[in-house]
Short mmCIF file of C-alpha atoms and ligand atoms in Angstrom, two decimals:
data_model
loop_
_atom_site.label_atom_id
_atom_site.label_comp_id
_atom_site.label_asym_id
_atom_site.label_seq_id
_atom_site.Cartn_x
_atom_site.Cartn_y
_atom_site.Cartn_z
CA UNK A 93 -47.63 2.71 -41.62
CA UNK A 94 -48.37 3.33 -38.05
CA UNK A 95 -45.13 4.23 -35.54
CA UNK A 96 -45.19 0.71 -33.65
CA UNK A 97 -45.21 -1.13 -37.12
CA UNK A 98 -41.95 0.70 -38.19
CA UNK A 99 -40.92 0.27 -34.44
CA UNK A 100 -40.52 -3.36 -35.50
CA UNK A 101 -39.19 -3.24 -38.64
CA UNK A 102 -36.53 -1.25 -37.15
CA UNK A 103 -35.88 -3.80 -34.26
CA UNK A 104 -35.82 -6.53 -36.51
CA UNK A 105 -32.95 -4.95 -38.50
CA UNK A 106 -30.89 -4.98 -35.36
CA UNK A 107 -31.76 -7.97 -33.38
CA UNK A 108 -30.85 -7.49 -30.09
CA UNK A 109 -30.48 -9.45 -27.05
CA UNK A 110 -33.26 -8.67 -24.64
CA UNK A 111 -34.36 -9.65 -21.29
CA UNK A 112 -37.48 -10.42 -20.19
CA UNK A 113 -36.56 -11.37 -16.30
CA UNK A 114 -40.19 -12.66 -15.51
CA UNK A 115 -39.82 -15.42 -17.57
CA UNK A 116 -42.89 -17.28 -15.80
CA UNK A 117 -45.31 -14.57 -16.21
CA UNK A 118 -47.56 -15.75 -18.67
CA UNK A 119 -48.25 -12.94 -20.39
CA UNK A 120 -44.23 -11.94 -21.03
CA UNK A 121 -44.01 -15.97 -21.83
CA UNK A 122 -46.66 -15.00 -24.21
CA UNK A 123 -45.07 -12.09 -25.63
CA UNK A 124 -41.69 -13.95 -26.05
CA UNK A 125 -43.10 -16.15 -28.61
CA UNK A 126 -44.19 -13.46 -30.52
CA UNK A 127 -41.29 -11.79 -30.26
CA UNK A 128 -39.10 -14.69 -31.48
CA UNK A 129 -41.73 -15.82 -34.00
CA UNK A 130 -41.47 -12.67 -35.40
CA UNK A 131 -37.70 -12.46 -35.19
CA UNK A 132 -38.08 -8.67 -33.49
CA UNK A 133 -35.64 -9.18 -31.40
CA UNK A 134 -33.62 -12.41 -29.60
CA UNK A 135 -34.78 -13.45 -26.44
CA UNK A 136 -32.90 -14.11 -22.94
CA UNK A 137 -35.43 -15.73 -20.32
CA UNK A 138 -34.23 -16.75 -16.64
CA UNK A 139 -34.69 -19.52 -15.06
CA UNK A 140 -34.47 -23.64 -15.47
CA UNK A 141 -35.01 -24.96 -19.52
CA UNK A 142 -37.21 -28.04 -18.97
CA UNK A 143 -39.47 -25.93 -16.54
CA UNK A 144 -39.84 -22.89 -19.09
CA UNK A 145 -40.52 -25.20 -21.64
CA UNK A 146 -42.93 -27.30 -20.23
CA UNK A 147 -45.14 -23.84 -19.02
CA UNK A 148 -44.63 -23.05 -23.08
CA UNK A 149 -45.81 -26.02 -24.07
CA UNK A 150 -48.87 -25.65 -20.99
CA UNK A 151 -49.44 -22.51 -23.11
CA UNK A 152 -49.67 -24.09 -26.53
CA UNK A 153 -46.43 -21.56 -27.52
CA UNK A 154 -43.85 -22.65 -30.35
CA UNK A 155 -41.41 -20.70 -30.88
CA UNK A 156 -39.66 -20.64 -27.00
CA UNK A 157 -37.00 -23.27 -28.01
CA UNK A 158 -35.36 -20.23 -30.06
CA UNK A 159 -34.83 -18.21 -26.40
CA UNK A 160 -31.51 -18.00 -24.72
CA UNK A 161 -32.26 -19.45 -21.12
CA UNK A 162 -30.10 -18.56 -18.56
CA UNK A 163 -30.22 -20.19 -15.08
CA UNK A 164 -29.47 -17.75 -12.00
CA UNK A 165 -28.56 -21.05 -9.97
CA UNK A 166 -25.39 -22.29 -12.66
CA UNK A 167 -24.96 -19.47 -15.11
CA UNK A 168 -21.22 -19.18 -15.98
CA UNK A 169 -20.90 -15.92 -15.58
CA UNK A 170 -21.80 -15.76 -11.85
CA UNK A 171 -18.79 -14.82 -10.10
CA UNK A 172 -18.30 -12.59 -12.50
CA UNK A 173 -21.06 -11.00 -12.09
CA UNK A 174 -20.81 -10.88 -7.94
CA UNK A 175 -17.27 -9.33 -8.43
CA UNK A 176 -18.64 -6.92 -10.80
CA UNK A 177 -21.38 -6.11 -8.37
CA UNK A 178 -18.94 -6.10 -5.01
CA UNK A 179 -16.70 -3.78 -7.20
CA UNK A 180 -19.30 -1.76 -8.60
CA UNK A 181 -21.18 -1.10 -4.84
CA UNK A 182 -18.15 -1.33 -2.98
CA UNK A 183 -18.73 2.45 -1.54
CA UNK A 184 -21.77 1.02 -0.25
CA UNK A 185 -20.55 -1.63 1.88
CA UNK A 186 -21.85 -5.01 -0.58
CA UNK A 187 -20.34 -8.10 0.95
CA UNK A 188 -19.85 -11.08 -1.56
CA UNK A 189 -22.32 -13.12 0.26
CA UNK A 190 -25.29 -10.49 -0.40
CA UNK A 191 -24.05 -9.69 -3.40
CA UNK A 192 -24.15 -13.73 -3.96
CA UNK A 193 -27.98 -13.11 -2.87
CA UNK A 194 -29.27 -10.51 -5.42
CA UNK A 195 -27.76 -12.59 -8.21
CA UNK A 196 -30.38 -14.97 -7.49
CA UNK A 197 -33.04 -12.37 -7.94
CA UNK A 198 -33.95 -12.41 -12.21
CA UNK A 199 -34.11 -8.38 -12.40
CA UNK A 200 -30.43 -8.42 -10.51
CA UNK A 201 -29.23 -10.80 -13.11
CA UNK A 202 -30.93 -9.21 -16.28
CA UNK A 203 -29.13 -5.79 -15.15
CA UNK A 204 -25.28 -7.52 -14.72
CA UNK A 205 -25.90 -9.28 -18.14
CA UNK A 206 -26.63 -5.79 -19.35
CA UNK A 207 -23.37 -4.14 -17.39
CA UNK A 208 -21.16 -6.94 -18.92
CA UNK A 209 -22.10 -6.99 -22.24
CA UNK A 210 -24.14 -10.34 -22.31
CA UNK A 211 -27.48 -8.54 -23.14
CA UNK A 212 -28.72 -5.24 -24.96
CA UNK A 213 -31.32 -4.35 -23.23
CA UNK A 214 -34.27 -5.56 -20.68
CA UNK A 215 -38.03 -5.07 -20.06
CA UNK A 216 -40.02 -6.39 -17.22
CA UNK A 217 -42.50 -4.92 -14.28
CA UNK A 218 -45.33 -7.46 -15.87
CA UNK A 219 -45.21 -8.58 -12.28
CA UNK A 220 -43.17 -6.42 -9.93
CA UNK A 221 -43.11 -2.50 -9.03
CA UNK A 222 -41.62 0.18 -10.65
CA UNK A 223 -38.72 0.56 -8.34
CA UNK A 224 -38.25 -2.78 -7.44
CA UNK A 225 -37.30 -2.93 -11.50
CA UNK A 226 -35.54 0.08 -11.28
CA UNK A 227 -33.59 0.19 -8.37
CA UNK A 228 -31.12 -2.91 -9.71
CA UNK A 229 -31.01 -0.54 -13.23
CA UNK A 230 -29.81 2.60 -11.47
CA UNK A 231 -27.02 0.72 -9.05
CA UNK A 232 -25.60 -1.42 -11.91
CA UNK A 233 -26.15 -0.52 -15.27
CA UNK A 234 -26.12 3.36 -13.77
CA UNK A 235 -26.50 6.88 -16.50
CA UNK A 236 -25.16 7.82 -20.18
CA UNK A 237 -22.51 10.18 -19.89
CA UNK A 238 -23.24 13.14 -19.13
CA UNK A 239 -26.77 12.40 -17.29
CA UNK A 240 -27.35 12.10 -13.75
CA UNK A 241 -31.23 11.24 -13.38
CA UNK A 242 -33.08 8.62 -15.85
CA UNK A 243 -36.51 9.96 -16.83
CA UNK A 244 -39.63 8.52 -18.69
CA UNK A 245 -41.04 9.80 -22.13
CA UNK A 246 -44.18 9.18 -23.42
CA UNK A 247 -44.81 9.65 -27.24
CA UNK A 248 -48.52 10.94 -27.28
CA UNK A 249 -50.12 10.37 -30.70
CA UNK A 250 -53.23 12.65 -31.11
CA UNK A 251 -56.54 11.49 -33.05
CA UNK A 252 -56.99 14.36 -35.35
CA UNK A 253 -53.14 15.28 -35.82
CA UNK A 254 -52.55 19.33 -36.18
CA UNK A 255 -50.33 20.00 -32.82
CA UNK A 256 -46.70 18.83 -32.89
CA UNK A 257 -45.01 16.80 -35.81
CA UNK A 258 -47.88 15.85 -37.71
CA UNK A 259 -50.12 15.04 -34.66
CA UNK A 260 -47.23 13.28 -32.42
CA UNK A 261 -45.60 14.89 -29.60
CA UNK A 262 -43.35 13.51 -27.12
CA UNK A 263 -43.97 14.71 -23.47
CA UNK A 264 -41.15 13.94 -20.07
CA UNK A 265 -40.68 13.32 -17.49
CA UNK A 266 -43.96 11.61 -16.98
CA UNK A 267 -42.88 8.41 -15.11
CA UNK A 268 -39.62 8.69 -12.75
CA UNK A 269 -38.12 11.43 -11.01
CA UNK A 270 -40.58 13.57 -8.77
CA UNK A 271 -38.73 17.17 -8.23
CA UNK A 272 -36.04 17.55 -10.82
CA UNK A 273 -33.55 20.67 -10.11
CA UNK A 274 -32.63 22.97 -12.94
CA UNK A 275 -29.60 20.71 -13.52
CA UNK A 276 -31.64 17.73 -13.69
CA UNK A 277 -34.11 19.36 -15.76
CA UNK A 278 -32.13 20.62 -18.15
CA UNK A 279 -30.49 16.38 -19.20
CA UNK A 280 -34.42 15.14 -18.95
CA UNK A 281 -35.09 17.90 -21.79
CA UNK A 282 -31.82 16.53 -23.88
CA UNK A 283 -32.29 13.04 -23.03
CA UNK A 284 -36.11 13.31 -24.50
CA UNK A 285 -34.61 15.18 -27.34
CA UNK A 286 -32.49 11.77 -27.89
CA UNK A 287 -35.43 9.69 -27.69
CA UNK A 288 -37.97 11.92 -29.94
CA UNK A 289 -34.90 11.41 -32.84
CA UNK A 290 -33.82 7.87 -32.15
CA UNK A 291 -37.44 6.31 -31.10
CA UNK A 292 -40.25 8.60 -32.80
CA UNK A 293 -37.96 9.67 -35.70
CA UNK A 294 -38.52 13.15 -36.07
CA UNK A 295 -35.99 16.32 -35.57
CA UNK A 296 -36.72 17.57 -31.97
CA UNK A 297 -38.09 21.46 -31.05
CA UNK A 298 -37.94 21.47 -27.51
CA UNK A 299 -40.52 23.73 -25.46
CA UNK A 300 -39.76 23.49 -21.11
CA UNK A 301 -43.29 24.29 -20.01
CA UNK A 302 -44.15 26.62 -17.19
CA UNK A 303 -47.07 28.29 -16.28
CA UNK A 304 -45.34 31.38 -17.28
CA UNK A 305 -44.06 32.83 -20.87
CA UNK A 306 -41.33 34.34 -21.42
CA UNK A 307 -41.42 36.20 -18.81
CA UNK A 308 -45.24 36.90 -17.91
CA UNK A 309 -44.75 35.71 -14.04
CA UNK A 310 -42.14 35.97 -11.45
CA UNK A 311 -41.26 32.97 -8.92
CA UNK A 312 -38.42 30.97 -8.09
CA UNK A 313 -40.82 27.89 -9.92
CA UNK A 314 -39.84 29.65 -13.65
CA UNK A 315 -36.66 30.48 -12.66
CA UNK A 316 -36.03 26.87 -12.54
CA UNK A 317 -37.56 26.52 -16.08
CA UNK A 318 -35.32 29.42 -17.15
CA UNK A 319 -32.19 28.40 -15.69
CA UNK A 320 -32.98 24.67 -17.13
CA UNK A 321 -33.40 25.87 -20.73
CA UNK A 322 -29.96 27.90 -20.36
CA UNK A 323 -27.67 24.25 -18.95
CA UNK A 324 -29.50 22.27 -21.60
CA UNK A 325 -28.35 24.81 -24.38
CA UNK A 326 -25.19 24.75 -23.00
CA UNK A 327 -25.26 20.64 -22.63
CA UNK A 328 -26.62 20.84 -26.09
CA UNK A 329 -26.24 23.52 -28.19
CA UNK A 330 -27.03 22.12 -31.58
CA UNK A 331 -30.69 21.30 -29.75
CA UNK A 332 -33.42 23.64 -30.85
CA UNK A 333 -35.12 24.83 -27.00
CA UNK A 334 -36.69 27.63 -25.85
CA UNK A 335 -38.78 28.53 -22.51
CA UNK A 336 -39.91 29.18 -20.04
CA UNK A 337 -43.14 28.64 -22.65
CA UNK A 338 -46.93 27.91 -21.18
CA UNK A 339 -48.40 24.70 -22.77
CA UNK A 340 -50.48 27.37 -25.40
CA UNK A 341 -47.54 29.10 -26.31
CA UNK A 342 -45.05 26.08 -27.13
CA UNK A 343 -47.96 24.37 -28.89
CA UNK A 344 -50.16 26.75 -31.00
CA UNK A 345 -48.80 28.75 -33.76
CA UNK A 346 -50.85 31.70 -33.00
CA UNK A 347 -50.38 32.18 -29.39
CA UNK A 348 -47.14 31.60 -29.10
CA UNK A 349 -46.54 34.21 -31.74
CA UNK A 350 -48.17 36.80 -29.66
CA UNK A 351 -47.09 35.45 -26.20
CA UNK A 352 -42.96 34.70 -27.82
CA UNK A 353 -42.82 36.43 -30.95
CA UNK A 354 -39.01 35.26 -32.24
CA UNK A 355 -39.06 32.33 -30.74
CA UNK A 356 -37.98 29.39 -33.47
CA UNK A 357 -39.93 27.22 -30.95
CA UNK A 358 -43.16 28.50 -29.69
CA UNK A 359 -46.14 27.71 -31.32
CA UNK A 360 -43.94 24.86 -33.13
CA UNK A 361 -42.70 22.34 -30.27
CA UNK A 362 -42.91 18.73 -30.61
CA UNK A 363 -41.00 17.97 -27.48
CA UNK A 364 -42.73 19.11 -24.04
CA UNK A 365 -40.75 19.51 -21.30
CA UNK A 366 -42.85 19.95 -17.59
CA UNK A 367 -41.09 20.96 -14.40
CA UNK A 368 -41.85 18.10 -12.53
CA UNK A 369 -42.75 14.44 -12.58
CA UNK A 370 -46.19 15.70 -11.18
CA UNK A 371 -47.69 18.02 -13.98
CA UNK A 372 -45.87 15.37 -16.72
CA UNK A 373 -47.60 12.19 -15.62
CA UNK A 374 -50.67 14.34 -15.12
CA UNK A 375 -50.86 15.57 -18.35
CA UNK A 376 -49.79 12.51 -20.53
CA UNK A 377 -53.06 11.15 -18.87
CA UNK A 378 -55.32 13.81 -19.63
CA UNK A 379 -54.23 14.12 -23.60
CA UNK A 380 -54.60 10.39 -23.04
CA UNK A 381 -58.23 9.97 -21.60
CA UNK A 382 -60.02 13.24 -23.01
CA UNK A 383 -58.37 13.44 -25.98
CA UNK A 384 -58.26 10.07 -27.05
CA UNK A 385 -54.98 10.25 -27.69
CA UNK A 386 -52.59 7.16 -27.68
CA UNK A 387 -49.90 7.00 -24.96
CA UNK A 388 -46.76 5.24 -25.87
CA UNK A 389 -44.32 4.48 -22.79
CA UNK A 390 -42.94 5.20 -20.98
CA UNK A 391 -39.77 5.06 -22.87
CA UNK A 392 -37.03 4.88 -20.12
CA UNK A 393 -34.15 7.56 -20.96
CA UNK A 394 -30.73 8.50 -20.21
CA UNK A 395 -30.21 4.95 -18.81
CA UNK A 396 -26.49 3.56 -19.43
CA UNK A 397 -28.37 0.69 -21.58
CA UNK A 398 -32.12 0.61 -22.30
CA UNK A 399 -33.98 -1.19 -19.55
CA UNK A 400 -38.04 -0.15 -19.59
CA UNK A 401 -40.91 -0.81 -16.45
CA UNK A 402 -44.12 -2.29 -18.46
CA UNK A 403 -47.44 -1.44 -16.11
CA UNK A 404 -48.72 -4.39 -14.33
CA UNK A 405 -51.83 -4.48 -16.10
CA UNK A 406 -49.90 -4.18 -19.20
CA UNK A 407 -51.25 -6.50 -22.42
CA UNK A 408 -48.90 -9.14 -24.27
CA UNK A 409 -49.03 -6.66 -27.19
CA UNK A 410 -47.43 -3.79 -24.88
CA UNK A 411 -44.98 -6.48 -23.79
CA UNK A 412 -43.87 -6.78 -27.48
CA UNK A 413 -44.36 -3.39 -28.10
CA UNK A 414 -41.97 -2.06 -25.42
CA UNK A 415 -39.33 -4.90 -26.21
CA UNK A 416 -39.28 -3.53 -29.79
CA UNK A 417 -38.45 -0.11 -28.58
CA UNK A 418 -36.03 -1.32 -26.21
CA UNK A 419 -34.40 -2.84 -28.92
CA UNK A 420 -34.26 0.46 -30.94
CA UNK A 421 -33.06 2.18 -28.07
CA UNK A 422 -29.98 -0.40 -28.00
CA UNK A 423 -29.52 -0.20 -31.49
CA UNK A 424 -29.24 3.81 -30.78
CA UNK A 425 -26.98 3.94 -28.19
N1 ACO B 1448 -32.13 8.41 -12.00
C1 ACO B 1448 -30.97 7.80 -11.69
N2 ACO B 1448 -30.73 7.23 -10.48
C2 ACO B 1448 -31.71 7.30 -9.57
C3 ACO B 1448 -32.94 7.94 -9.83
C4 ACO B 1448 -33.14 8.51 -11.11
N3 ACO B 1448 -34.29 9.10 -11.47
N4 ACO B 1448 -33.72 7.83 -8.72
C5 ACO B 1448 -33.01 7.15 -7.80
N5 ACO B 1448 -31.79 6.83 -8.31
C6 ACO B 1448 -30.72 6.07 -7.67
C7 ACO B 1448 -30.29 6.68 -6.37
O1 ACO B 1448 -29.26 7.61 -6.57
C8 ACO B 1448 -29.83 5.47 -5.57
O2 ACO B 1448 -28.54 5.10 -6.01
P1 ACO B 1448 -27.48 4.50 -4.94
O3 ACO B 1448 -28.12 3.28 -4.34
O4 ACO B 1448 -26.30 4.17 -5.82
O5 ACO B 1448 -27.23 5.60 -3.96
C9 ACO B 1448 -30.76 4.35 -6.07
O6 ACO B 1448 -31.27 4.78 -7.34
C10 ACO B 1448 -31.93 4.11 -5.13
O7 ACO B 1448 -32.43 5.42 -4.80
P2 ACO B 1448 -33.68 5.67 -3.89
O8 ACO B 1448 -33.81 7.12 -3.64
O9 ACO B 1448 -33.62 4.71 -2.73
O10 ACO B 1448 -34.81 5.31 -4.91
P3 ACO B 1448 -36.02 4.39 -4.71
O11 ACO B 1448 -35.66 3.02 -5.19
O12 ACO B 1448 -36.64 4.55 -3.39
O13 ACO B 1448 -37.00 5.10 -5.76
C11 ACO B 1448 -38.08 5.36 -7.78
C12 ACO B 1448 -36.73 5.22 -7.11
C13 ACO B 1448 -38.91 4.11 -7.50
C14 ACO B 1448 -37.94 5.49 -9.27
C15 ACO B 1448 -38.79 6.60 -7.15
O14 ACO B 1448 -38.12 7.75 -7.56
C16 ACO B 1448 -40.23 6.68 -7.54
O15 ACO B 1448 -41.08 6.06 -6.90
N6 ACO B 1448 -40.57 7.48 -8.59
C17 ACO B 1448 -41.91 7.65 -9.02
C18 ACO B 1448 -42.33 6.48 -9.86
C19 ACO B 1448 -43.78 6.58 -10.10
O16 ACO B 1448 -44.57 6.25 -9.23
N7 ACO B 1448 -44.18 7.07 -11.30
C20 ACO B 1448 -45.51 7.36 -11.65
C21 ACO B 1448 -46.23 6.15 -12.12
S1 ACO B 1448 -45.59 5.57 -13.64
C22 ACO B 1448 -46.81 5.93 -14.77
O17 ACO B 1448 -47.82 6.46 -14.48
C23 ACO B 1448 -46.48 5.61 -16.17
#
């Protein structure tokens, strides 16, 4: 059975309450009947019944009576939720009457459901940017303990297996934060470690990638990989790590027995850790295009609660796919 089948099977054990803000979009509208007809996960869509319904019905879709609908302009729990969000920005100046504003906004509302327990978990970015999805995520809903900077995974699943467990590797940060310091490096590298257990299901050997082994070059850019490797053992110590590894080194056995002979990781790593936002996303998309190999992500980590950014050209089947996840991720933390 492929990963995204036992993805669902997994979700479906759980069934969690998940968001999908752009309840109009028709491909998420789409992907919420799915989703409820295949009972991977319960449904919360914004915005007025009658009007969701009728679109659903536009759409020839069954199954969108089963969805919780919540409407931003008489939902129950809105002065809660302004409190919560005057309280929780109140070192940034939020008056109640902008705060009154965002609350309006579906992927403001998805995130205070999330902060007050009325929801497990949200994906959208069908229809809006990356940060505009994000930026309500990281004010309210905020990091796990212990993390400062949420990151994006991708679990890369190779065509002819051989590298990493079994052919899958999981590669971060690929998707968020552009220039990580040591500090930040080091939670991406445990937070991915979380993921590669809780989402791909296998036991994590961590490799942070540099273009230097073990020593082989000196600059202040591997001294960041070395000094990351030390605060995540320290963050983590049970976590099997080593670097500063080049990509050969952490990945084939042979290498990285010549280039790190010792080393419980090198030539063994299923987790790849790159020093910046820059080399991650470049590589996921290079294993992705000229290997053929399939992307999966990106998983949002280290997130408070799991909330994930689909592409905008993403498919209804990635839509379903990345609630599924979403929902293992809540069932995981
Ligand atoms: N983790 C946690 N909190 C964060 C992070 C992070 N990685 N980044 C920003 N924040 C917080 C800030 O601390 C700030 O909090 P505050 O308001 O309480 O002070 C808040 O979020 C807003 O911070 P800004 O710096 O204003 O962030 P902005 O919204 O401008 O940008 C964003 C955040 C959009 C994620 C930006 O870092 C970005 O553009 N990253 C690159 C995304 C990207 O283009 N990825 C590649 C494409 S994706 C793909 O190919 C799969």
């Amino acid at each position: 059975m492929d990963l995204l089948e036992k993805i669902k099977i997994s979700a479906k054990q759980h069934s969690k309450r998940i968001v999908l803000p752009e309840s109009f979009e028709e491909r998420t509208l789409k992907a919420a009947d799915v989703l409820l007809g295949e009972k991977i996960a319960k449904i919360i869509l914004i915005g007025n019944r009658p009007e969701i319904e009728e679109e659903a019905k536009k759409l020839g879709l069954s199954n969108i009576s089963a969805a919780e609908i919540v409407n931003p302009a008489d939902h129950p729990n809105k002065e809660k939720y302004i409190d919560m969000m005057v309280e929780i920005r109140k070192k940034k100046g939020l008056t109640r009457e902008e705060a009154g504003k965002l609350i309006e906004n579906p992927l403001y509302l998805s995130t205070l459901m999330i902060k007050a327990g009325d929801a497990d978990g949200e994906v959208a970015g069908a229809m809006n940017a990356t940060g505009d999805v994000l930026r309500p995520a990281f004010q309210y809903v905020k990091t796990m303990p212990g993390i400062t900077v949420v990151s994006g995974a991708f679990i890369m699943i190779l065509k002819n297996g051989g590298y990493g467990e079994d052919g899958m590797l999981v590669f971060a940060d690929c998707a968020v934060h552009p220039d990580p310091n040591e500090k930040e490096l080091a939670e991406i590298a445990v937070a991915t470690a979380r993921t590669a257990k809780a989402i791909a299901g296998f036991e994590p050997r961590v490799a942070m990638l540099s273009f230097s082994t073990k020593g082989s070059a000196k600059h202040e850019m591997v001294d960041k990989v070395i000094n990351a490797t030390r605060i995540a053992k320290e963050m983590a110590p049970d976590l099997k790590i080593d670097g500063e590894l080049q990509a050969d080194a952490a990945i084939v056995e042979k290498v990285g027995n010549s280039k790190a002979p010792g080393s419980e990781i090198a030539g063994k790593a299923n987790v790849l850790i790159f020093p910046s936002l820059e080399s991650g996303n470049i590589a996921y998309k290079l294993v992705q295009r000229l290997a053929g190999a399939e992307a999966i992500g990106p998983v949002l980590q280290g997130m408070a609660a799991p909330i994930n950014d689909l592409s905008r050209g993403c498919s209804v089947s990635d839509i379903v796919n990345l609630a599924a996840i979403t929902a293992n991720q809540a069932a995981n933390s």
